[in-house]
Every structure is written in C-alpha cells, then in structure tokens.
PDB file of C-alpha atoms in Angstrom:
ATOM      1  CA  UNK O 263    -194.767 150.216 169.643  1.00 74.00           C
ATOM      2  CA  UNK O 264    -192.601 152.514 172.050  1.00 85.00           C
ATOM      3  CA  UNK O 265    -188.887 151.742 171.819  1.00 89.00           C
ATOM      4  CA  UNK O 266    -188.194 150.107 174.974  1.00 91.00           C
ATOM      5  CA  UNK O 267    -191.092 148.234 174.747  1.00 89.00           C
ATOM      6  CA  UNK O 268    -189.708 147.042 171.371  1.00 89.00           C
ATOM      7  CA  UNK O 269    -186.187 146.620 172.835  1.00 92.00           C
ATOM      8  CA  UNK O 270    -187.735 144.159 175.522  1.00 92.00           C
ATOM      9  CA  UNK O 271    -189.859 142.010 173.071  1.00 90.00           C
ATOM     10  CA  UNK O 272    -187.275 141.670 170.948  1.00 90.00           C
ATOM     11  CA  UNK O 273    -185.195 140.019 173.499  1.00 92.00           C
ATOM     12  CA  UNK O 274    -187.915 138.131 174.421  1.00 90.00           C
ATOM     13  CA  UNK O 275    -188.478 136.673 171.394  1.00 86.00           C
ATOM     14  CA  UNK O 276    -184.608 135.786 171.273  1.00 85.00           C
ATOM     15  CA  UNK O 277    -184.353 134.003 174.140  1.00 83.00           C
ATOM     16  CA  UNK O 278    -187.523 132.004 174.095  1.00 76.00           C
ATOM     17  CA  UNK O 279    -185.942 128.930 172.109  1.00 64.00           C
ATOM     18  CA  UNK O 280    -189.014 127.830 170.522  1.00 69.00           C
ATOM     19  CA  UNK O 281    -189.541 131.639 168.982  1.00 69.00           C
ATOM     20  CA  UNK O 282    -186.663 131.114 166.670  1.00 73.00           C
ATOM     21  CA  UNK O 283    -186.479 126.980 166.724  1.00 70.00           C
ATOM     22  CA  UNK O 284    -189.858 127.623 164.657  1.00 71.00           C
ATOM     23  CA  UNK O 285    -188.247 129.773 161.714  1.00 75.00           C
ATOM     24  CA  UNK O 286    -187.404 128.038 158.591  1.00 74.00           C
ATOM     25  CA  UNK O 287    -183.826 126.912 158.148  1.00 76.00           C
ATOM     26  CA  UNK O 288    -183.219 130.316 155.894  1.00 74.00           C
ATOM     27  CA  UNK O 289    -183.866 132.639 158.568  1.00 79.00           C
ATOM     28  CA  UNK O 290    -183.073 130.742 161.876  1.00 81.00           C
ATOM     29  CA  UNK O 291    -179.664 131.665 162.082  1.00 83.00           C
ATOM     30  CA  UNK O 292    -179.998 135.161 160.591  1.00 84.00           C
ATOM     31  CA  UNK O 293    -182.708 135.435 163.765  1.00 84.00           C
ATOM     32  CA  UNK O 294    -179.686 133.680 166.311  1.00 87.00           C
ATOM     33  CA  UNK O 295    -177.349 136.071 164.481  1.00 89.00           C
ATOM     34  CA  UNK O 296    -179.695 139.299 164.791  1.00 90.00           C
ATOM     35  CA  UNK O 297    -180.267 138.250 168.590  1.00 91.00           C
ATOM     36  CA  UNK O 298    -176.739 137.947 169.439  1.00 92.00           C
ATOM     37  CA  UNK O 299    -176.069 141.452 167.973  1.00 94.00           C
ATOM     38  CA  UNK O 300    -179.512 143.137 169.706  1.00 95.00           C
ATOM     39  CA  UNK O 301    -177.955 141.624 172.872  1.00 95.00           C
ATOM     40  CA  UNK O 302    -174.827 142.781 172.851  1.00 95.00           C
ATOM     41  CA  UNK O 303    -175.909 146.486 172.137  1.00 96.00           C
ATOM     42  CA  UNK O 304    -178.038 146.016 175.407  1.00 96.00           C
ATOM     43  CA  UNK O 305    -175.144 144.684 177.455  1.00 95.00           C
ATOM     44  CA  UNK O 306    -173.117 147.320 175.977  1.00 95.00           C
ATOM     45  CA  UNK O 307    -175.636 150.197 176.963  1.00 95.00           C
ATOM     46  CA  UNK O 308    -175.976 148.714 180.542  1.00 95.00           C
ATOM     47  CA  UNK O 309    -172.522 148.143 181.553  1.00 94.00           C
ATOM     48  CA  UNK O 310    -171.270 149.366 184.594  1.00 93.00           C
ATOM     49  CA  UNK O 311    -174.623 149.045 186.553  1.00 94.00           C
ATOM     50  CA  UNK O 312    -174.383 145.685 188.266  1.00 93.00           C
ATOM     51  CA  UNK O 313    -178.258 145.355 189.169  1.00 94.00           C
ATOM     52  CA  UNK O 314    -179.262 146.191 184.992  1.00 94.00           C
ATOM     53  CA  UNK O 315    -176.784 143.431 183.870  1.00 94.00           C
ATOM     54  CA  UNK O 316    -177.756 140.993 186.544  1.00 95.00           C
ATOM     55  CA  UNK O 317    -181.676 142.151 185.262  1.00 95.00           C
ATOM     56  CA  UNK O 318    -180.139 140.840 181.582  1.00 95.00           C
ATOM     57  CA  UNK O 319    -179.262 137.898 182.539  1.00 94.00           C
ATOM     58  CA  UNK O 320    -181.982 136.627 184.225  1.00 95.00           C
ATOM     59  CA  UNK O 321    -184.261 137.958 181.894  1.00 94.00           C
ATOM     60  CA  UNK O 322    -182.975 135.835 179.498  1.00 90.00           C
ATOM     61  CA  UNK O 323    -183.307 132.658 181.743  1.00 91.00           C
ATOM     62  CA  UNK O 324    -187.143 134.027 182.616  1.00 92.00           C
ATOM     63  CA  UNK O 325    -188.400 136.444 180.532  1.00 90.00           C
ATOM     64  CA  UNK O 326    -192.132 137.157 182.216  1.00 89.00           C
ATOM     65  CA  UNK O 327    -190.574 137.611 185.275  1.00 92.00           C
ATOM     66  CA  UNK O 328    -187.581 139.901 184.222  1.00 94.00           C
ATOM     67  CA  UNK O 329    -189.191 141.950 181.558  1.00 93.00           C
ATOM     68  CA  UNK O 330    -190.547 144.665 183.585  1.00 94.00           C
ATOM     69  CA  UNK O 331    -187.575 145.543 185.927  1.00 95.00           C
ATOM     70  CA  UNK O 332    -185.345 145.205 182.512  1.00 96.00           C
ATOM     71  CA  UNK O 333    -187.725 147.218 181.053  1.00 95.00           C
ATOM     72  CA  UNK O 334    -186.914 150.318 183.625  1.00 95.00           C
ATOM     73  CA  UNK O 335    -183.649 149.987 183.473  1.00 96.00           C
ATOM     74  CA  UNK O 336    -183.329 150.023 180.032  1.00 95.00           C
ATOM     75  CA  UNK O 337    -185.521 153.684 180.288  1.00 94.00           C
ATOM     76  CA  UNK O 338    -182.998 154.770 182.915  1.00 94.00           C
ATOM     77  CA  UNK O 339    -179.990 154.063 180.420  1.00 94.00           C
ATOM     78  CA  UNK O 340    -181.568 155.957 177.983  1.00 93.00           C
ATOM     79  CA  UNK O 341    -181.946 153.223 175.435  1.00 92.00           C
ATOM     80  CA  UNK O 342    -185.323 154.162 173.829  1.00 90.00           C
ATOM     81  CA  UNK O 343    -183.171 156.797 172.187  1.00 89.00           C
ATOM     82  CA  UNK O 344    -180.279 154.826 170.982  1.00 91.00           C
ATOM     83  CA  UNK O 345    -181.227 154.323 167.128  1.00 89.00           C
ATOM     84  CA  UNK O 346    -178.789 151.832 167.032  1.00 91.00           C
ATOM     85  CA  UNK O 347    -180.217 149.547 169.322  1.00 92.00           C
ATOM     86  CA  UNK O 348    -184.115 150.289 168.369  1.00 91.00           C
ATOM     87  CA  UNK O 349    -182.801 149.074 165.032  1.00 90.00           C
ATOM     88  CA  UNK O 350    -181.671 145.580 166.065  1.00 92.00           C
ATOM     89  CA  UNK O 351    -184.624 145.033 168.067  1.00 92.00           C
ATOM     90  CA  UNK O 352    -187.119 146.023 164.790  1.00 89.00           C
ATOM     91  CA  UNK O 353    -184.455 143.818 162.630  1.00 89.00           C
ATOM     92  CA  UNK O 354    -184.857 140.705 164.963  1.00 90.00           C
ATOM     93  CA  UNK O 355    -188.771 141.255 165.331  1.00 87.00           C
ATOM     94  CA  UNK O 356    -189.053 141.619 161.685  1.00 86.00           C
ATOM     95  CA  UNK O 357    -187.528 137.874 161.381  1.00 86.00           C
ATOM     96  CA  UNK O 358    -189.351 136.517 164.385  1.00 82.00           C
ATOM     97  CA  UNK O 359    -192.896 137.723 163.393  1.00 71.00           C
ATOM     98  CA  UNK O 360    -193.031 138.290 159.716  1.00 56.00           C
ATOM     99  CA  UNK O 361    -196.736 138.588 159.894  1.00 52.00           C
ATOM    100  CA  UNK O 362    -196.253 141.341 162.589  1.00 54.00           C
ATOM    101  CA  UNK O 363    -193.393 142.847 160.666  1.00 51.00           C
ATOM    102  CA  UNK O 364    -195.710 143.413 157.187  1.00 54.00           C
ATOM    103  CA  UNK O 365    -198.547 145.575 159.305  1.00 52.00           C
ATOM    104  CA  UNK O 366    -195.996 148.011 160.570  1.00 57.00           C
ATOM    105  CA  UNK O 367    -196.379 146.438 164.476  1.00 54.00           C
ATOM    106  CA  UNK O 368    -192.883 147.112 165.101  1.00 57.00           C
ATOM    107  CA  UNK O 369    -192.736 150.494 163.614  1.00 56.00           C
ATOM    108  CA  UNK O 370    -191.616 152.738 166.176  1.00 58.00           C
ATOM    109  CA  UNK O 371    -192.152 156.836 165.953  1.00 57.00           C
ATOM    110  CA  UNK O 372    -193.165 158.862 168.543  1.00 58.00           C
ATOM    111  CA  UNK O 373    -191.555 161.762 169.060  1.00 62.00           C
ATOM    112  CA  UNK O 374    -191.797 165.128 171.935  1.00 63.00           C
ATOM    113  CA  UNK O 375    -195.047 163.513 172.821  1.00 60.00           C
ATOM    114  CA  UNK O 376    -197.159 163.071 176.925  1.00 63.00           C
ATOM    115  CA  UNK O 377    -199.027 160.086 177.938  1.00 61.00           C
ATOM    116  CA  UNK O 378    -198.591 158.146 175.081  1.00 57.00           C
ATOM    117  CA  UNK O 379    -199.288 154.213 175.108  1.00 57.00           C
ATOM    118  CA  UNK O 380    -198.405 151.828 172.437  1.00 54.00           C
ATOM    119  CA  UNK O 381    -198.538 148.295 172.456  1.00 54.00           C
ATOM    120  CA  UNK O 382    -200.921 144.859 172.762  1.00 56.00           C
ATOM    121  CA  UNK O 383    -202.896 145.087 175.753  1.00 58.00           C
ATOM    122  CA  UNK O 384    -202.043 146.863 178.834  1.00 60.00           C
ATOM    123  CA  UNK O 385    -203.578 149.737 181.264  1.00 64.00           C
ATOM    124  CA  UNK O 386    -202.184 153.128 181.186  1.00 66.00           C
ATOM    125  CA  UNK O 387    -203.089 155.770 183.527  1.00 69.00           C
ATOM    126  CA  UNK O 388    -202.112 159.139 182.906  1.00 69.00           C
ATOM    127  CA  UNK O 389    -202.170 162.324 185.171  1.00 73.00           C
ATOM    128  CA  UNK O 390    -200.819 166.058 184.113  1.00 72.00           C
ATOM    129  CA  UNK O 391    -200.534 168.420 186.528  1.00 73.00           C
ATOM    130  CA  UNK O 392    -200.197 172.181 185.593  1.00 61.00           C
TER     131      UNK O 392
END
C-alpha cells in the first residue's frame, strides 16, 4: 500500500467508531490512543494551510466524502515521506485489522519508482511521455 494511501485509511479506520468499538477491551484504547497520535502528526504536517485542516476535519465527520481531497493534500505536504507519520498510520492499521496486519497489507516500500499502483481496487491510468 502507497503511504498516503495508508495515511488516509488509517484515519479512516480511526474515526469510523464502530472500526475500533469492535476491538477487544485489550486493544481498544491502545487503537483510540494510536489514532489520537496518527492524528496529531497529520494536523501537525498540515498546519498553516487553512483548506488541508478544514479537509481534516471534515474528513473525520465523513470519511468517503473527504478522503480523496485529504488524500491530495496530504501528497502536497509531502507526507508520504514523513517516516514518522507512515509509522503511526501502519501502527494503528496493525490494531484495527490484525488479519490485514499478518499478510503484510500495510507494508509500505516503494521507492524511486513511475506509475506504480498499490492498493484494493481502483483504476490507474498511466501515461509517460519522453
């Protein structure tokens, strides 16, 4: 899975209520905990651009709707390189899906690479130009 793809799941996952309502006890509040940190990263690496943080926030009040425009932004701000932040989304992920975690679906490494897709489902159309 690409990074900001990852990034934007992960905060998906954290603020649907029912993805982390239906952990077990042991590992609901490390998931809150986990999504509180991933979060803040994110509003840290968007601040100062009024339309990204307004994108945050309403992402996390509809996520299908927002996840695509916080998606770009996020790639504008750079945040698919921030190890930091790709961390805390693969750390929350690993809690939320456990299942998803033990195949390596949140494995991110893709490096100096053109026209690559990762992810579940989708359509990607590529076009180099010498």
């Amino acid at each position: 899975m690409d990074p900001i793809t990852l990034i934007v799941a992960a905060l998906t996952a954290g603020a649907s209520t029912g993805a982390i309502d239906a952990l077990k006890d042991n590992v609901k509040d490390a998931a809150k905990a986990a999504f509180g940190m991933l979060h803040d990263l994110v509003k840290r690496r968007l601040a100062g651009n009024s339309s990204a943080e307004v994108i945050l926030a309403e992402h996390q009040a509809d996520p299908e709707i927002y996840a695509v425009p916080l998606a770009k932004k996020l790639t504008e701000a750079g945040a698919g390189d921030d190890a930091d932040l790709v961390a805390a989304a693969k750390a929350l992920m690993d809690l939320v899906d456990q299942a998803g975690a033990r195949v390596g679906k949140y494995n991110v490494t893709i490096k100096d690479s053109k026209g690559v897709y990762v992810g579940d489902g989708g359509l990607q159309v590529n076009r180099f130009d010498a």
